[in-house]
Short mmCIF file of C-alpha atoms and ligand atoms in Angstrom, two decimals:
data_model
loop_
_atom_site.label_atom_id
_atom_site.label_comp_id
_atom_site.label_asym_id
_atom_site.label_seq_id
_atom_site.Cartn_x
_atom_site.Cartn_y
_atom_site.Cartn_z
CA MET Q 1 0.00 0.00 0.00
CA SER Q 2 1.37 3.44 -0.87
CA GLU Q 3 2.04 5.67 2.11
CA ASN Q 4 -0.55 8.31 1.39
CA LYS Q 5 -3.39 5.97 0.44
CA LYS Q 6 -5.81 5.71 3.34
CA ALA Q 7 -6.48 2.15 4.48
CA GLU Q 8 -10.06 0.99 4.14
CA LYS Q 9 -12.02 1.07 7.40
CA ILE Q 10 -12.97 -2.29 8.89
CA VAL Q 11 -16.19 -2.38 10.88
CA GLY Q 12 -17.52 -4.87 13.43
CA VAL Q 13 -19.57 -7.92 12.49
CA LYS Q 14 -23.26 -7.15 11.93
CA GLY Q 15 -25.37 -7.77 15.02
CA MET Q 16 -22.33 -7.92 17.32
CA ASN Q 17 -21.82 -4.98 19.64
CA ASP Q 18 -18.91 -3.22 21.27
CA ILE Q 19 -19.45 -2.37 24.92
CA LEU Q 20 -17.85 1.05 25.14
CA PRO Q 21 -16.27 2.56 28.28
CA ALA Q 22 -19.31 4.80 28.76
CA ASP Q 23 -21.51 1.73 29.23
CA ALA Q 24 -18.97 -0.34 31.15
CA PRO Q 25 -19.96 0.97 34.62
CA MET Q 26 -23.57 -0.13 34.00
CA TRP Q 27 -22.38 -3.60 32.95
CA GLU Q 28 -20.13 -3.81 35.99
CA LEU Q 29 -22.97 -2.79 38.28
CA PHE Q 30 -25.16 -5.48 36.72
CA GLU Q 31 -22.47 -8.15 36.90
CA ASN Q 32 -21.52 -7.39 40.50
CA THR Q 33 -25.16 -7.33 41.58
CA VAL Q 34 -26.14 -10.57 39.87
CA GLN Q 35 -23.04 -12.32 41.21
CA SER Q 36 -23.75 -11.31 44.78
CA VAL Q 37 -27.42 -12.31 44.48
CA LEU Q 38 -26.43 -15.72 43.06
CA GLN Q 39 -23.90 -16.18 45.86
CA SER Q 40 -26.52 -15.30 48.44
CA TYR Q 41 -28.50 -18.34 47.23
CA GLY Q 42 -25.47 -20.66 47.27
CA PHE Q 43 -24.73 -20.80 43.54
CA GLN Q 44 -21.22 -21.68 42.30
CA LYS Q 45 -19.75 -20.34 39.09
CA ILE Q 46 -18.91 -22.55 36.13
CA VAL Q 47 -17.14 -21.46 32.91
CA THR Q 48 -17.42 -23.58 29.78
CA PRO Q 49 -15.96 -23.01 26.29
CA ILE Q 50 -17.67 -20.77 23.76
CA VAL Q 51 -17.34 -23.53 21.14
CA GLU Q 52 -18.78 -27.04 21.47
CA ASP Q 53 -19.34 -30.01 19.20
CA THR Q 54 -22.29 -29.22 16.94
CA SER Q 55 -23.93 -32.52 17.93
CA LEU Q 56 -24.22 -31.33 21.54
CA PHE Q 57 -26.58 -28.52 20.53
CA SER Q 58 -28.56 -30.48 17.96
CA ARG Q 59 -29.18 -33.18 20.56
CA ALA Q 60 -29.71 -30.92 23.56
CA ILE Q 61 -31.81 -28.19 22.00
CA GLY Q 62 -33.96 -30.22 19.62
CA ALA Q 63 -34.07 -30.27 15.83
CA VAL Q 64 -37.32 -28.36 15.33
CA THR Q 65 -36.41 -25.15 17.12
CA ASP Q 66 -35.52 -21.69 15.83
CA ILE Q 67 -32.01 -22.11 17.16
CA VAL Q 68 -31.10 -25.41 15.51
CA GLU Q 69 -33.11 -24.78 12.36
CA LYS Q 70 -31.64 -21.44 11.43
CA GLU Q 71 -29.67 -19.61 14.09
CA MET Q 72 -26.51 -21.61 14.78
CA TYR Q 73 -23.03 -20.46 13.80
CA SER Q 74 -21.72 -23.88 12.79
CA PHE Q 75 -18.49 -24.55 10.96
CA GLU Q 76 -15.94 -27.19 10.18
CA ASP Q 77 -12.53 -26.83 11.79
CA SER Q 78 -10.40 -26.82 8.65
CA MET Q 79 -7.43 -28.21 10.60
CA ASN Q 80 -9.08 -31.50 11.54
CA GLY Q 81 -12.62 -31.63 10.16
CA ASP Q 82 -14.34 -31.28 13.57
CA GLN Q 83 -17.92 -30.01 13.35
CA LEU Q 84 -18.17 -27.11 15.79
CA THR Q 85 -20.71 -24.47 16.80
CA LEU Q 86 -20.47 -21.15 18.64
CA ARG Q 87 -22.73 -21.74 21.62
CA PRO Q 88 -26.24 -20.35 21.09
CA GLU Q 89 -27.13 -20.84 24.78
CA GLY Q 90 -25.50 -21.94 28.01
CA THR Q 91 -27.41 -24.90 29.37
CA ALA Q 92 -26.09 -27.52 26.95
CA GLY Q 93 -22.45 -26.75 27.73
CA VAL Q 94 -23.02 -26.66 31.48
CA VAL Q 95 -24.83 -29.98 31.41
CA ARG Q 96 -22.12 -31.48 29.19
CA ALA Q 97 -19.49 -30.38 31.72
CA VAL Q 98 -21.51 -31.71 34.66
CA ILE Q 99 -21.74 -35.14 32.99
CA GLU Q 100 -18.13 -35.15 31.79
CA HIS Q 101 -16.70 -34.27 35.21
CA ASN Q 102 -19.25 -36.24 37.19
CA LEU Q 103 -20.09 -33.07 39.13
CA ALA Q 104 -23.48 -34.25 40.34
CA TYR Q 105 -21.88 -37.36 41.88
CA GLU Q 106 -21.46 -35.82 45.35
CA GLY Q 107 -24.98 -34.44 45.34
CA PRO Q 108 -27.10 -31.77 43.71
CA LYS Q 109 -25.46 -28.62 42.45
CA ARG Q 110 -26.48 -24.98 42.06
CA LEU Q 111 -24.39 -23.55 39.21
CA TRP Q 112 -24.28 -20.25 37.36
CA TYR Q 113 -22.53 -18.94 34.26
CA LYS Q 114 -22.12 -15.72 32.34
CA GLY Q 115 -20.87 -15.01 28.85
CA PRO Q 116 -21.52 -14.36 25.17
CA MET Q 117 -23.97 -16.44 23.11
CA PHE Q 118 -24.24 -16.47 19.32
CA ARG Q 119 -27.36 -16.76 17.18
CA HIS Q 120 -27.71 -15.84 13.52
CA GLU Q 121 -30.86 -13.77 13.94
CA ARG Q 122 -32.11 -10.64 12.22
CA PRO Q 123 -30.51 -7.87 14.28
CA GLN Q 124 -32.93 -5.39 15.85
CA ARG Q 125 -33.44 -3.64 19.17
CA GLY Q 126 -32.88 -6.22 21.92
CA ARG Q 127 -31.94 -8.97 19.45
CA TYR Q 128 -28.32 -9.40 18.45
CA ARG Q 129 -26.06 -12.01 16.90
CA GLN Q 130 -23.71 -11.90 19.83
CA PHE Q 131 -25.44 -11.24 23.13
CA PHE Q 132 -24.67 -11.93 26.76
CA GLN Q 133 -26.53 -14.12 29.16
CA VAL Q 134 -26.32 -14.91 32.83
CA GLY Q 135 -27.80 -18.28 33.61
CA ALA Q 136 -28.39 -20.53 36.58
CA GLU Q 137 -28.79 -24.29 36.56
CA CYS Q 138 -29.90 -26.42 39.52
CA ILE Q 139 -28.85 -29.99 38.78
CA GLY Q 140 -30.16 -32.96 40.74
CA PHE Q 141 -33.14 -31.28 42.40
CA SER Q 142 -36.59 -32.68 41.60
CA GLY Q 143 -39.07 -30.77 43.76
CA PRO Q 144 -41.00 -27.55 43.20
CA ASP Q 145 -38.97 -25.82 45.95
CA VAL Q 146 -35.93 -25.12 43.82
CA ASP Q 147 -38.13 -23.92 40.91
CA ALA Q 148 -39.65 -21.34 43.26
CA GLU Q 149 -36.24 -20.45 44.66
CA LEU Q 150 -34.92 -19.62 41.17
CA ILE Q 151 -37.87 -17.34 40.57
CA MET Q 152 -37.37 -15.61 43.91
CA LEU Q 153 -33.70 -15.13 43.14
CA CYS Q 154 -34.74 -13.23 40.00
CA ARG Q 155 -37.17 -11.10 41.99
CA ARG Q 156 -34.37 -10.18 44.40
CA LEU Q 157 -32.12 -9.27 41.48
CA TRP Q 158 -34.73 -6.93 39.94
CA ASP Q 159 -35.14 -5.31 43.39
CA ASP Q 160 -31.41 -4.88 43.88
CA LEU Q 161 -31.08 -3.38 40.39
CA GLY Q 162 -33.96 -0.99 41.06
CA LEU Q 163 -36.09 -2.47 38.25
CA SER Q 164 -39.78 -2.44 39.02
CA ASN Q 165 -41.62 -3.05 35.74
CA ILE Q 166 -40.88 -6.73 35.21
CA ARG Q 167 -43.73 -9.19 35.61
CA LEU Q 168 -43.69 -12.95 35.97
CA GLU Q 169 -45.54 -15.35 33.68
CA LEU Q 170 -45.77 -18.94 34.78
CA ASN Q 171 -46.98 -22.18 33.27
CA SER Q 172 -46.53 -25.92 33.48
CA ILE Q 173 -46.01 -27.93 30.33
CA GLY Q 174 -46.33 -31.29 32.12
CA ASN Q 175 -44.47 -34.38 30.98
CA ALA Q 176 -44.05 -36.07 27.58
CA GLU Q 177 -47.14 -38.26 27.99
CA GLU Q 178 -49.36 -35.32 28.88
CA ARG Q 179 -47.93 -33.26 26.04
CA ASN Q 180 -48.59 -36.11 23.59
CA ALA Q 181 -52.25 -36.30 24.56
CA HIS Q 182 -52.56 -32.54 24.22
CA ARG Q 183 -50.56 -32.54 21.00
CA ALA Q 184 -52.98 -34.87 19.23
CA ASP Q 185 -55.91 -32.60 20.10
CA LEU Q 186 -53.90 -29.51 19.22
CA ILE Q 187 -53.02 -30.82 15.76
CA ALA Q 188 -56.65 -31.77 15.15
CA TYR Q 189 -57.74 -28.28 16.22
CA PHE Q 190 -55.22 -26.53 13.96
CA GLU Q 191 -56.10 -28.83 11.05
CA GLN Q 192 -59.70 -27.67 11.37
CA HIS Q 193 -58.43 -24.09 10.99
CA ILE Q 194 -55.60 -24.73 8.57
CA ASP Q 195 -56.52 -21.68 6.46
CA GLN Q 196 -55.73 -19.41 9.42
CA LEU Q 197 -52.20 -20.75 9.94
CA ASP Q 198 -49.29 -18.80 8.53
CA ALA Q 199 -46.55 -20.57 6.56
CA GLU Q 200 -44.33 -21.13 9.57
CA ALA Q 201 -47.19 -22.58 11.61
CA GLN Q 202 -48.16 -24.92 8.77
CA ARG Q 203 -44.62 -26.13 8.57
CA ARG Q 204 -44.52 -26.74 12.33
CA LEU Q 205 -47.97 -28.29 12.56
CA HIS Q 206 -46.75 -31.88 12.72
CA ALA Q 207 -43.17 -31.34 13.86
CA ASN Q 208 -43.65 -29.02 16.82
CA PRO Q 209 -47.25 -27.80 17.13
CA LEU Q 210 -46.69 -26.55 20.68
CA ARG Q 211 -44.46 -23.84 19.26
CA ILE Q 212 -47.37 -22.48 17.23
CA LEU Q 213 -48.87 -21.35 20.54
CA ASP Q 214 -45.84 -19.11 20.92
CA THR Q 215 -46.50 -17.24 17.65
CA LYS Q 216 -46.15 -13.49 17.56
CA ASN Q 217 -48.28 -13.21 14.40
CA PRO Q 218 -51.16 -10.88 15.38
CA THR Q 219 -53.63 -12.49 12.97
CA MET Q 220 -53.24 -15.83 14.73
CA GLN Q 221 -53.81 -14.62 18.29
CA ASP Q 222 -57.53 -15.51 18.48
CA LEU Q 223 -56.81 -18.91 17.02
CA VAL Q 224 -54.11 -19.77 19.55
CA ASN Q 225 -56.08 -18.27 22.45
CA ASN Q 226 -58.91 -20.70 21.78
CA ALA Q 227 -56.69 -23.72 21.23
CA PRO Q 228 -56.77 -26.68 23.65
CA ARG Q 229 -54.81 -25.75 26.80
CA LEU Q 230 -51.97 -28.00 27.84
CA LEU Q 231 -52.74 -27.15 31.48
CA ASP Q 232 -56.03 -29.05 31.14
CA TYR Q 233 -54.13 -32.23 30.25
CA LEU Q 234 -51.92 -32.33 33.34
CA LYS Q 235 -52.40 -35.32 35.65
CA ASP Q 236 -51.93 -35.53 39.43
CA GLU Q 237 -48.15 -35.54 39.67
CA SER Q 238 -47.60 -32.63 37.31
CA LEU Q 239 -50.42 -30.68 38.93
CA ALA Q 240 -48.99 -31.32 42.39
CA HIS Q 241 -45.61 -30.01 41.24
CA PHE Q 242 -47.16 -26.91 39.68
CA ASN Q 243 -49.26 -26.26 42.78
CA GLY Q 244 -46.15 -26.70 44.91
CA VAL Q 245 -44.38 -23.94 43.00
CA LYS Q 246 -47.37 -21.62 43.23
CA LYS Q 247 -47.78 -22.27 46.96
CA ILE Q 248 -44.21 -21.16 47.73
CA LEU Q 249 -44.54 -18.11 45.47
CA ASP Q 250 -47.84 -17.17 47.09
CA ALA Q 251 -46.42 -17.55 50.60
CA ASN Q 252 -43.58 -15.22 49.61
CA ASN Q 253 -45.76 -12.62 47.95
CA VAL Q 254 -44.39 -13.21 44.48
CA GLN Q 255 -46.91 -11.89 41.94
CA TYR Q 256 -47.40 -13.89 38.75
CA THR Q 257 -49.92 -14.66 36.05
CA VAL Q 258 -50.46 -18.16 34.75
CA ASN Q 259 -50.08 -18.00 30.98
CA PRO Q 260 -51.31 -21.28 29.48
CA ARG Q 261 -49.66 -20.40 26.14
CA LEU Q 262 -46.19 -20.06 27.59
CA VAL Q 263 -44.23 -23.00 26.15
CA ARG Q 264 -40.58 -21.91 25.78
CA GLY Q 265 -38.57 -22.26 22.60
CA LEU Q 266 -36.40 -25.18 23.57
CA ASP Q 267 -37.63 -28.75 23.36
CA TYR Q 268 -36.14 -30.15 26.51
CA TYR Q 269 -38.33 -28.38 29.01
CA ASN Q 270 -40.94 -30.11 31.17
CA ARG Q 271 -43.21 -29.07 34.03
CA THR Q 272 -42.43 -25.54 35.28
CA VAL Q 273 -41.74 -22.85 32.67
CA PHE Q 274 -41.53 -19.14 33.38
CA GLU Q 275 -40.66 -15.84 31.77
CA TRP Q 276 -39.97 -12.41 33.23
CA VAL Q 277 -41.40 -9.83 30.84
CA THR Q 278 -41.40 -6.04 30.58
CA ASP Q 279 -43.46 -3.69 28.40
CA GLU Q 280 -40.69 -1.07 28.36
CA LEU Q 281 -38.51 -2.59 25.65
CA GLY Q 282 -40.90 -2.89 22.72
CA ALA Q 283 -41.18 -6.24 20.96
CA GLN Q 284 -38.21 -7.85 22.73
CA GLY Q 285 -39.70 -7.75 26.21
CA THR Q 286 -38.58 -11.06 27.71
CA VAL Q 287 -35.59 -10.41 29.97
CA CYS Q 288 -35.36 -13.85 31.56
CA ALA Q 289 -36.70 -17.26 30.66
CA GLY Q 290 -36.43 -20.52 32.48
CA GLY Q 291 -37.89 -23.83 33.37
CA ARG Q 292 -37.40 -27.43 34.31
CA TYR Q 293 -35.61 -29.81 31.97
CA ASP Q 294 -35.65 -33.21 33.68
CA PRO Q 295 -35.20 -35.27 30.46
CA LEU Q 296 -32.16 -33.40 29.11
CA ILE Q 297 -29.28 -34.96 31.00
CA GLU Q 298 -30.25 -38.51 30.06
CA GLN Q 299 -30.84 -37.33 26.49
CA ILE Q 300 -27.21 -36.31 26.14
CA GLY Q 301 -25.74 -39.40 27.74
CA GLY Q 302 -25.82 -38.81 31.50
CA LYS Q 303 -27.64 -40.69 34.24
CA PRO Q 304 -31.25 -39.53 34.59
CA THR Q 305 -30.96 -36.35 36.68
CA PRO Q 306 -33.69 -33.76 37.23
CA ALA Q 307 -32.74 -30.13 36.64
CA VAL Q 308 -34.13 -26.62 36.35
CA GLY Q 309 -32.64 -23.29 35.30
CA PHE Q 310 -33.01 -19.91 33.69
CA ALA Q 311 -31.13 -17.58 31.34
CA MET Q 312 -31.38 -13.80 31.27
CA GLY Q 313 -30.43 -11.47 28.44
CA ILE Q 314 -27.99 -8.92 29.80
CA GLU Q 315 -28.36 -6.33 26.97
CA ARG Q 316 -32.10 -6.09 27.60
CA LEU Q 317 -31.56 -5.69 31.35
CA ILE Q 318 -28.89 -3.03 30.79
CA GLU Q 319 -31.36 -1.14 28.63
CA LEU Q 320 -33.95 -1.34 31.41
CA MET Q 321 -31.37 -0.09 33.90
CA LYS Q 322 -30.65 2.86 31.63
CA LEU Q 323 -34.35 3.68 31.42
CA ALA Q 324 -34.53 3.51 35.22
CA GLY Q 325 -31.80 6.15 35.52
CA GLU Q 326 -28.13 6.29 34.75
CA PRO Q 327 -25.69 6.15 37.66
CA HIS Q 328 -23.54 9.27 37.55
CA GLU Q 329 -20.20 9.12 35.81
CA PRO Q 330 -17.73 7.38 38.09
CA ALA Q 331 -14.24 8.74 38.71
CA GLN Q 332 -11.47 7.12 36.70
CA CYS Q 333 -8.94 7.26 39.52
CA ASP Q 334 -8.12 8.56 43.00
CA VAL Q 335 -4.91 10.37 42.12
CA TYR Q 336 -3.65 12.08 38.94
CA MET Q 337 0.13 12.57 38.65
CA VAL Q 338 1.17 15.86 37.02
CA HIS Q 339 4.84 16.42 36.22
CA GLN Q 340 7.22 18.53 34.16
CA GLY Q 341 10.77 17.54 33.23
CA GLU Q 342 12.57 14.23 33.14
CA ALA Q 343 13.59 14.06 36.80
CA ALA Q 344 10.02 14.90 37.85
CA GLN Q 345 8.62 12.23 35.56
CA LEU Q 346 10.88 9.56 37.08
CA GLN Q 347 9.87 10.67 40.58
CA SER Q 348 6.20 10.53 39.53
CA PHE Q 349 6.59 6.92 38.42
CA ILE Q 350 8.08 5.99 41.79
CA LEU Q 351 5.35 7.76 43.78
CA ALA Q 352 2.59 6.36 41.56
CA GLU Q 353 3.77 2.80 42.22
CA ARG Q 354 3.83 3.47 45.98
CA LEU Q 355 0.32 4.91 45.87
CA ARG Q 356 -0.88 1.81 43.98
CA ASP Q 357 0.87 -0.39 46.57
CA ALA Q 358 -1.33 1.39 49.11
CA GLY Q 359 -4.45 0.44 47.17
CA LEU Q 360 -5.14 3.64 45.27
CA ASP Q 361 -6.05 3.98 41.58
CA VAL Q 362 -3.56 6.29 39.91
CA ILE Q 363 -3.32 7.83 36.44
CA LEU Q 364 0.12 9.09 35.53
CA HIS Q 365 0.10 11.76 32.87
CA CYS Q 366 1.68 10.39 29.68
CA ALA Q 367 2.68 12.14 26.46
CA THR Q 368 0.61 12.16 23.29
CA ALA Q 369 1.70 13.00 19.74
CA ALA Q 370 1.31 16.66 20.78
CA GLY Q 371 3.88 16.22 23.56
CA ALA Q 372 3.70 16.01 27.37
CA GLY Q 373 1.62 19.18 27.73
CA SER Q 374 2.00 22.20 29.98
CA PHE Q 375 1.22 22.14 33.72
CA LYS Q 376 -2.01 23.92 32.88
CA SER Q 377 -3.18 21.38 30.33
CA GLN Q 378 -2.17 18.50 32.61
CA MET Q 379 -4.18 20.04 35.46
CA LYS Q 380 -7.21 20.16 33.16
CA LYS Q 381 -6.82 16.42 32.59
CA ALA Q 382 -6.52 15.90 36.34
CA ASP Q 383 -9.78 17.81 36.93
CA GLY Q 384 -11.55 15.83 34.21
CA SER Q 385 -10.41 12.49 35.62
CA GLY Q 386 -12.56 12.82 38.72
CA ALA Q 387 -9.50 12.18 40.92
CA SER Q 388 -9.62 13.39 44.52
CA PHE Q 389 -5.99 14.55 44.41
CA ALA Q 390 -3.42 15.76 41.92
CA VAL Q 391 0.22 15.18 42.83
CA ILE Q 392 2.27 17.86 41.09
CA ILE Q 393 6.04 17.62 40.62
CA GLY Q 394 8.26 20.07 38.74
CA GLU Q 395 11.92 21.02 38.89
CA ASP Q 396 11.51 22.93 42.17
CA GLU Q 397 9.79 19.99 43.80
CA VAL Q 398 12.53 17.62 42.68
CA ALA Q 399 15.08 19.97 44.20
CA SER Q 400 13.23 20.16 47.52
CA GLN Q 401 12.15 16.47 47.48
CA THR Q 402 8.53 17.51 47.98
CA ALA Q 403 5.36 17.33 45.95
CA ALA Q 404 2.48 19.77 45.68
CA VAL Q 405 -0.58 17.72 46.64
CA LYS Q 406 -3.76 19.41 45.52
CA SER Q 407 -7.19 18.41 46.71
CA LEU Q 408 -9.24 18.77 43.53
CA GLY Q 409 -12.54 19.00 45.36
CA GLU Q 410 -11.55 21.75 47.78
CA GLN Q 411 -8.97 23.35 45.49
CA GLN Q 412 -6.47 23.38 48.37
CA GLN Q 413 -2.81 22.68 47.92
CA GLU Q 414 -0.13 21.54 50.39
CA THR Q 415 3.54 20.86 50.10
CA VAL Q 416 4.30 17.31 51.22
CA PRO Q 417 7.72 15.60 51.37
CA PHE Q 418 7.99 12.71 48.87
CA ASP Q 419 8.19 10.08 51.58
CA GLN Q 420 4.98 11.34 53.21
CA VAL Q 421 2.81 11.66 50.11
CA VAL Q 422 1.30 8.17 50.38
CA ASP Q 423 0.37 8.56 54.05
CA TYR Q 424 -0.97 12.05 53.45
CA ILE Q 425 -3.29 10.95 50.64
CA VAL Q 426 -4.39 7.71 52.28
CA ASP Q 427 -5.28 9.63 55.49
CA HIS Q 428 -7.29 12.21 53.57
CA ILE Q 429 -9.04 9.71 51.30
CA VAL Q 430 -9.98 7.43 54.18
CA GLY Q 431 -11.29 10.50 56.02
CA ASP Q 432 -13.26 11.46 52.92
CA HIS Q 433 -14.49 7.93 52.49
CA ASP Q 434 -17.01 8.33 55.31
CA HIS Q 435 -18.61 11.30 53.60
CA ASP Q 436 -18.53 10.43 49.94
CA HIS Q 437 -17.60 6.86 49.17
CA GLU Q 438 -18.98 6.89 45.65
CA HIS Q 439 -16.07 8.78 44.20
CA VAL Q 440 -13.36 6.87 45.93
CA HIS Q 441 -11.72 3.76 44.56
CA TYR Q 442 -9.48 3.17 47.55
CA HIS Q 443 -9.15 -0.59 48.10
CA PRO Q 444 -6.45 -1.45 50.64
P1 ATP G 1 -37.25 -15.27 21.58
O1 ATP G 1 -38.53 -15.99 21.53
O2 ATP G 1 -37.36 -13.79 21.92
O3 ATP G 1 -36.36 -15.51 20.39
P2 ATP G 1 -35.75 -17.25 23.01
O4 ATP G 1 -36.74 -18.26 23.46
O5 ATP G 1 -34.98 -17.53 21.77
O6 ATP G 1 -36.46 -15.83 22.88
P3 ATP G 1 -34.02 -17.91 25.20
O7 ATP G 1 -33.30 -18.91 24.39
O8 ATP G 1 -34.98 -18.37 26.21
O9 ATP G 1 -34.76 -16.88 24.21
O10 ATP G 1 -32.97 -16.90 25.87
C1 ATP G 1 -33.15 -16.36 27.17
C2 ATP G 1 -33.06 -14.85 27.14
O11 ATP G 1 -31.89 -14.45 26.44
C3 ATP G 1 -34.17 -14.16 26.39
O12 ATP G 1 -35.30 -14.03 27.21
C4 ATP G 1 -33.55 -12.83 26.07
O13 ATP G 1 -33.58 -11.98 27.19
C5 ATP G 1 -32.14 -13.21 25.78
N1 ATP G 1 -31.94 -13.38 24.32
C6 ATP G 1 -32.25 -14.45 23.54
N2 ATP G 1 -31.90 -14.25 22.26
C7 ATP G 1 -31.32 -13.01 22.22
C8 ATP G 1 -30.73 -12.22 21.18
N3 ATP G 1 -30.64 -12.67 19.94
N4 ATP G 1 -30.26 -10.99 21.51
C9 ATP G 1 -30.34 -10.52 22.78
N5 ATP G 1 -30.88 -11.22 23.79
C10 ATP G 1 -31.37 -12.45 23.53
MG1 MG G 2 -35.01 -16.88 19.81
#
């Protein structure tokens, strides 16, 4: 390329987002909050690879689902011919790891994960090709108690995040036998009204008719509302489980509506299914979806083990948090080092390291293409950084082995010997800490 020809700009992959520094504090707040809520219910973290064997997802998720039919990023590893897929969801990988490492051997497990998922969808608000989920999986628990506990964990998270407009929809989809009985009647019903089914519904009629109930097509709403209800096909055991969940939720004042059309997109669910939904995000209003998946572990080669879990979409929750009010811009550091001249710069490096040893966040002024900058322009940067103190060193300070320590809030300046700068700032920041902890990063 010739030197004066401008290189062509490369942009990010469609539907995959950058999380920019301006949004990072919101993400951190979400991540810290969800982690502490999960810990308060005894969940342990698990991290699995972003890539798995394609067969894991086709077996775990089910062939006639949006994900496996048309959303998976699958490819052949050209080095060895392996068939691989970027994970479209987290449960399959977690369950694979639990089986592979025999994790459920010592007893039931409460696990959680966080990370990017990949689905080749049409990008739109709240729907991306790379998106982040936090999920929880309770492996080896069979009763309604843990289903209710998962739901209550979510309620606590919404509370802690200050999100109030999220409602709970609940349903039971019974077991395979009950679904089969319902399915026969459902197909018969839809066949009677075949002219009202859209193309997708017609295609799914015999493969996965339950999914038709999930349609977002407005012209089919009356049809699906009047369809046979799976709830009416549940027998004693499934009903007892469902009632068990509702009883715990009722006793704990958890509000919900039973939505008989709630079926979930993935095939492996049974019994309890739930979604947390908001009206504030337009069409993509489901922020968390979960349910029981007792048949899954056996289906992918493990010993029969009951399980239940949920996954929440972080982008949608971040958007809700933004609507609820942005937290004010956090400070980048506690101390900003301002210096002029080579000897002062070297002294600044030494002091900055000592301040960091003491647990402070420090930005040391560094040169740009325009040069190191005057004292004045460096002080502007110090003010803009949100630091509590600027430590200023020039030739005079080097000569007297002192620094000018300026409190940026109070605009007061003191001369402090080099070897007392750390103690001076730590004392003042800890003192400050009681009044205004939000702006202080100090972490001894
Ligand atoms: P939908 O019917 O909206 O496609 P889904 O059934 O495919 O949802 P799940 O697989 O249950 O969604 O995923 C759980 C949660 O993850 C969703 O409720 C949503 O918050 C989030 N999510 C799913 N797909 C996306 C996506 N493409 N972009 C952003 N978030 C997503
Ligand atoms: Mg989907």
